[in-house]
mmCIF file of C-alpha atoms in Angstrom:
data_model
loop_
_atom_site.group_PDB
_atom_site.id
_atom_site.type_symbol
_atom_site.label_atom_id
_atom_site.label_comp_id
_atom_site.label_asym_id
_atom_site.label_seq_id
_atom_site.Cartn_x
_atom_site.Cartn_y
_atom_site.Cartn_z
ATOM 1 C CA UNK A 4 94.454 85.223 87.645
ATOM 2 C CA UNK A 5 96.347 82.928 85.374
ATOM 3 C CA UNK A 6 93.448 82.558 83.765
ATOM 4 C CA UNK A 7 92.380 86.166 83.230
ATOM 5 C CA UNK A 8 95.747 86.945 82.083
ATOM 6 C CA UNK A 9 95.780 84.095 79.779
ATOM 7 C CA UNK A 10 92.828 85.620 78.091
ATOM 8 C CA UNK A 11 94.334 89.135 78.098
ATOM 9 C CA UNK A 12 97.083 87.959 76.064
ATOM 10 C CA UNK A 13 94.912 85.868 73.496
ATOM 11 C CA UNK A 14 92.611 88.298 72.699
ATOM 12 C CA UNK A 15 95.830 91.183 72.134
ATOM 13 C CA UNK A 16 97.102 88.771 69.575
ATOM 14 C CA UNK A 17 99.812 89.990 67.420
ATOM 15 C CA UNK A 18 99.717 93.861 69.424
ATOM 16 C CA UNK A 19 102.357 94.167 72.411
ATOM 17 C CA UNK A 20 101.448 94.558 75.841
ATOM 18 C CA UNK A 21 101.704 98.059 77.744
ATOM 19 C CA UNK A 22 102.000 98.726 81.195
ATOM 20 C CA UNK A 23 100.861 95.350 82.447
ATOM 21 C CA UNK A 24 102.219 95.693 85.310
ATOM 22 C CA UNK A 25 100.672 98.709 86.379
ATOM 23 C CA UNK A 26 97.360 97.664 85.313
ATOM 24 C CA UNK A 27 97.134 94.533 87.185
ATOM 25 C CA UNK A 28 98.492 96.539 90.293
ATOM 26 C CA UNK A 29 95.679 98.944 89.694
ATOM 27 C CA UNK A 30 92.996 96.328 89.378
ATOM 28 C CA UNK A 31 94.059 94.232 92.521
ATOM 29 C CA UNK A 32 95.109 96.649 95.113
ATOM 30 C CA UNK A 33 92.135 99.083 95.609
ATOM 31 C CA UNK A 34 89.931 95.868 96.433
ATOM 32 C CA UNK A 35 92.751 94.505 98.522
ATOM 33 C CA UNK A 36 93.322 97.699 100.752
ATOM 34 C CA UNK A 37 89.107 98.423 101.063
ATOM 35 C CA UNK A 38 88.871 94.485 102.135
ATOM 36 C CA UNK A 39 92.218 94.999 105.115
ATOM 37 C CA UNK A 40 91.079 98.350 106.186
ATOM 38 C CA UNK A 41 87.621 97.716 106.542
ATOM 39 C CA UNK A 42 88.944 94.350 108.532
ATOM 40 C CA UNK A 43 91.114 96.418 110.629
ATOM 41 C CA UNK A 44 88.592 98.742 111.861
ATOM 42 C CA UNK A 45 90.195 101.818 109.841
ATOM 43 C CA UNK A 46 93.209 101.061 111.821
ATOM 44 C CA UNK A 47 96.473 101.904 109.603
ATOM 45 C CA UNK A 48 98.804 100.782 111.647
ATOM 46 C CA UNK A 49 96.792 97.361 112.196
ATOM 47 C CA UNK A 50 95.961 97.232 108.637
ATOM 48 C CA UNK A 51 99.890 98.125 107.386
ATOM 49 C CA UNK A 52 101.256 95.230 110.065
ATOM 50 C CA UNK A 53 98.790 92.877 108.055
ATOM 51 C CA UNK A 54 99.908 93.660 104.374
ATOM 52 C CA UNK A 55 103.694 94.314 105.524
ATOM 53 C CA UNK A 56 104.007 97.639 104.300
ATOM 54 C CA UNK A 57 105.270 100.396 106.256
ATOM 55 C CA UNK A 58 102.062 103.047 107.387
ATOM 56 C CA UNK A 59 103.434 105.489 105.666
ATOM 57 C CA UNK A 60 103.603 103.687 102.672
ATOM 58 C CA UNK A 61 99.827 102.398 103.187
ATOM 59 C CA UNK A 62 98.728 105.842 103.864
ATOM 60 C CA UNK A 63 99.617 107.088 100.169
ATOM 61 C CA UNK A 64 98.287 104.371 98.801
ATOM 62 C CA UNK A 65 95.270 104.994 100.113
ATOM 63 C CA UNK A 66 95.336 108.584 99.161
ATOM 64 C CA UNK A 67 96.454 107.258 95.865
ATOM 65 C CA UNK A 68 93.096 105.381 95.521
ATOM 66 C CA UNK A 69 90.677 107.575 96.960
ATOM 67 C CA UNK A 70 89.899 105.617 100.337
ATOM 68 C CA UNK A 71 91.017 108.355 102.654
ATOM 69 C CA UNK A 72 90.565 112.478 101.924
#
């Protein structure tokens, strides 16, 4: 990740960065929540316990991200 980021910044140069934060969210946490919940059997509550996030919380995430209609 270091390294990845290290590289973002290089090749932006001079140009400031936007939204970092949000992107590297974006690009981490879909993966993470498809790895947990397939892990946990499609259990939420199993799968929240594991990431320490309240269900409800996990639940719009994974509305957020298209795992769940």
């Amino acid at each position: 990740m270091r390294e990845s980021l290290a590289v973002y910044f290089r090749d932006l140069g001079d140009v400031e960065p936007s939204a970092l934060y949000d992107m590297i969210i974006d690009v981490v946490e879909k993966p993470l929540l498809e790895v947990v919940m397939q892990r946990a059997d499609g259990n939420q509550s199993r799968a929240a316990e594991w990431l320490g996030i309240n269900r409800n919380t996990l639940r719009r995430k994974l509305l957020q991200h298209k795992l769940i209609p």
